[in-house]
Coordinates of C-alpha atoms in Angstrom, one line a residue:
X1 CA 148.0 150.0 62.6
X2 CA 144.3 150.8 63.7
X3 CA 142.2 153.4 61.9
X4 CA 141.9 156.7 64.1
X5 CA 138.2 156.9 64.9
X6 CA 136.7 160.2 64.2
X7 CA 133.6 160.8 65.9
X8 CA 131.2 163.1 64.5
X9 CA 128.1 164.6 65.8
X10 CA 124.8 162.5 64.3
X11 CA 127.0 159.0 64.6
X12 CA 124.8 156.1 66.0
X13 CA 125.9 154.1 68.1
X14 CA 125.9 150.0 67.5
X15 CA 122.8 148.9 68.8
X16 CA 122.8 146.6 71.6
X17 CA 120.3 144.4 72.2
X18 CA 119.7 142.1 75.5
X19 CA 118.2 139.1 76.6
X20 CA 114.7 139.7 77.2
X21 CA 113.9 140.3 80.7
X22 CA 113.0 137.2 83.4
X23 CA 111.2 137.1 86.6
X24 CA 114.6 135.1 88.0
X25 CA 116.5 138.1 86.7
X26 CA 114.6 140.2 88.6
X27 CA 114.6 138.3 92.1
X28 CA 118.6 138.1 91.3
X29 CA 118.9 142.3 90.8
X30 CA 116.6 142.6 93.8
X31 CA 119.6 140.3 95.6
X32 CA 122.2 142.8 94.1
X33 CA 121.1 146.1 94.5
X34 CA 119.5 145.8 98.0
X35 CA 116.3 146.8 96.5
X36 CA 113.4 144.0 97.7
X37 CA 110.2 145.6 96.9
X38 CA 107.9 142.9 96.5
X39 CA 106.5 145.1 93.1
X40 CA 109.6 143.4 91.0
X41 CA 109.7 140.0 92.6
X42 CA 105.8 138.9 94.3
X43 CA 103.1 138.5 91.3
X44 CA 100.2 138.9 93.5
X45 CA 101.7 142.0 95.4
X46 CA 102.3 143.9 91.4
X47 CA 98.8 143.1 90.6
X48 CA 96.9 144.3 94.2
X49 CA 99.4 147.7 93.2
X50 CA 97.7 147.8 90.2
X51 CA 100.7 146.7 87.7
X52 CA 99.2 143.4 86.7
X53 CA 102.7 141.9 86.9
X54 CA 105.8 142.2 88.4
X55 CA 108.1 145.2 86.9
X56 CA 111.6 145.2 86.7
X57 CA 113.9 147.5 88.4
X58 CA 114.8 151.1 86.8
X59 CA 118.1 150.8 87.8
X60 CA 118.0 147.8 86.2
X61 CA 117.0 148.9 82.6
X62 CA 119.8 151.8 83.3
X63 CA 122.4 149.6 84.3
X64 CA 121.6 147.4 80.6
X65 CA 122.3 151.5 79.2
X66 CA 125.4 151.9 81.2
X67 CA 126.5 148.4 80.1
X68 CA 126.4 149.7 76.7
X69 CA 128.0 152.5 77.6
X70 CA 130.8 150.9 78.4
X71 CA 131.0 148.7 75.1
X72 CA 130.7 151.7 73.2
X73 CA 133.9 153.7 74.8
X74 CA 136.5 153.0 77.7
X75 CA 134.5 152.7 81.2
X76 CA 137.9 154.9 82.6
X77 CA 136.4 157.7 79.9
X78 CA 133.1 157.7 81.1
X79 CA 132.0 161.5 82.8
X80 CA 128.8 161.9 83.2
X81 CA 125.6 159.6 83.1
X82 CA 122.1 160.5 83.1
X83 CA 118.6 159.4 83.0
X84 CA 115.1 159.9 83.1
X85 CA 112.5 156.7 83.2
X86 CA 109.9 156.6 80.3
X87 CA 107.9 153.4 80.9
X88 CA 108.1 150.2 83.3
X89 CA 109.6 147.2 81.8
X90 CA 108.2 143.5 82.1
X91 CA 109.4 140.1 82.4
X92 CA 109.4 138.8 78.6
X93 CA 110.7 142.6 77.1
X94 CA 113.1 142.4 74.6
X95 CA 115.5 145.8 75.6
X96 CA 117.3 147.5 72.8
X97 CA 120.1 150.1 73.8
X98 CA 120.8 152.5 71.1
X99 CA 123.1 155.6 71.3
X100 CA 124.3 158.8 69.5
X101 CA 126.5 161.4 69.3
X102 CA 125.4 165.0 69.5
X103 CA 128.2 166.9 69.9
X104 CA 131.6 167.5 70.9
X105 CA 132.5 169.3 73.6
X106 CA 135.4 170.7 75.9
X107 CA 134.6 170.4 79.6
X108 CA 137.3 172.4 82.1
X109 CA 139.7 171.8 78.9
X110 CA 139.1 168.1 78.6
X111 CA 137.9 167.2 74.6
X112 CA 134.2 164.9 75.1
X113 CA 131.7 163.6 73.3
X114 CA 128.4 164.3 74.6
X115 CA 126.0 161.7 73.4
X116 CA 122.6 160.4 74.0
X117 CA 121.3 156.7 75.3
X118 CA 118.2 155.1 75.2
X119 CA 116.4 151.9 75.7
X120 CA 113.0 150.4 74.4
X121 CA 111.9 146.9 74.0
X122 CA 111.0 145.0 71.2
X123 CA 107.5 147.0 70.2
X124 CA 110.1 150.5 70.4
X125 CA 108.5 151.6 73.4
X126 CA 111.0 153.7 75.1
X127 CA 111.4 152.9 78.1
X128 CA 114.6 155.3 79.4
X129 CA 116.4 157.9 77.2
X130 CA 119.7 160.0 79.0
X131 CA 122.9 161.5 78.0
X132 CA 126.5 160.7 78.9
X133 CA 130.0 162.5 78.2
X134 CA 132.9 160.5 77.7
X135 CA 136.4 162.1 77.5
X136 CA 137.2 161.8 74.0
X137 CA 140.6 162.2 72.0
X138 CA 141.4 160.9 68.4
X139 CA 142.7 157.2 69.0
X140 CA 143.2 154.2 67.6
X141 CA 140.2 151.7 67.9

């Protein structure tokens, strides 16, 4: 039988680390999510804005937290999800997602965990930090 997992307010999260970004990546997310301006994909069009380079997606960078999200407890758990954008991320960035708990809490009788998220690169520049709720009851892992 599986240890119960008792979560505790202060417990990190396993760290999860992804792929650094591409430029191919980027032209693929712009496919997905509908979202083709020419500041994540076109070189030249990032640097006349100002960026020097092509910048990846926010949603993109979220999505990589959500991902995590979902690693760390049941998707079917998940409650609430939020964000707020820090830095643009780059082709060649190296994003870290790391997570805690803060607290437990009991939303319209349902037990949660409310915990933070965030995601830097490789240098830890933050590039996205947020909070989510899961519903939460002692279980086997």
């Amino acid at each position: 039988m599986e240890p119960i997992k008792r979560w505790a307010a202060g417990d990190e999260l396993p760290a999860i680390v992804k792929q650094p970004v591409t430029h191919t990546q980027l032209v693929r997310y712009a496919g997905a999510s509908g979202d083709f301006n020419p500041i994540h994909t076109v070189v030249s069009v990032a640097q006349q804005a100002g960026l020097g380079d092509v910048i990846a997606h926010g949603m993109l960078i979220m999505g990589f937290a959500g991902q995590a999200i979902c690693t760390w407890f049941p998707r079917k758990d998940l409650r609430r999800f939020k964000v707020r954008f820090a830095a643009m991320t780059r082709p060649g960035e190296q994003i870290v997602v790391s997570g805690k708990v803060v607290e437990r809490i009991t939303v319209g009788g349902e037990p949660r965990l409310l915990c933070n998220v965030a995601a830097s690169n490789q240098d830890g520049e933050t590039k996205l930090k947020g909070e989510f709720e899961v519903a939460w009851r002692e279980r086997a892992e």
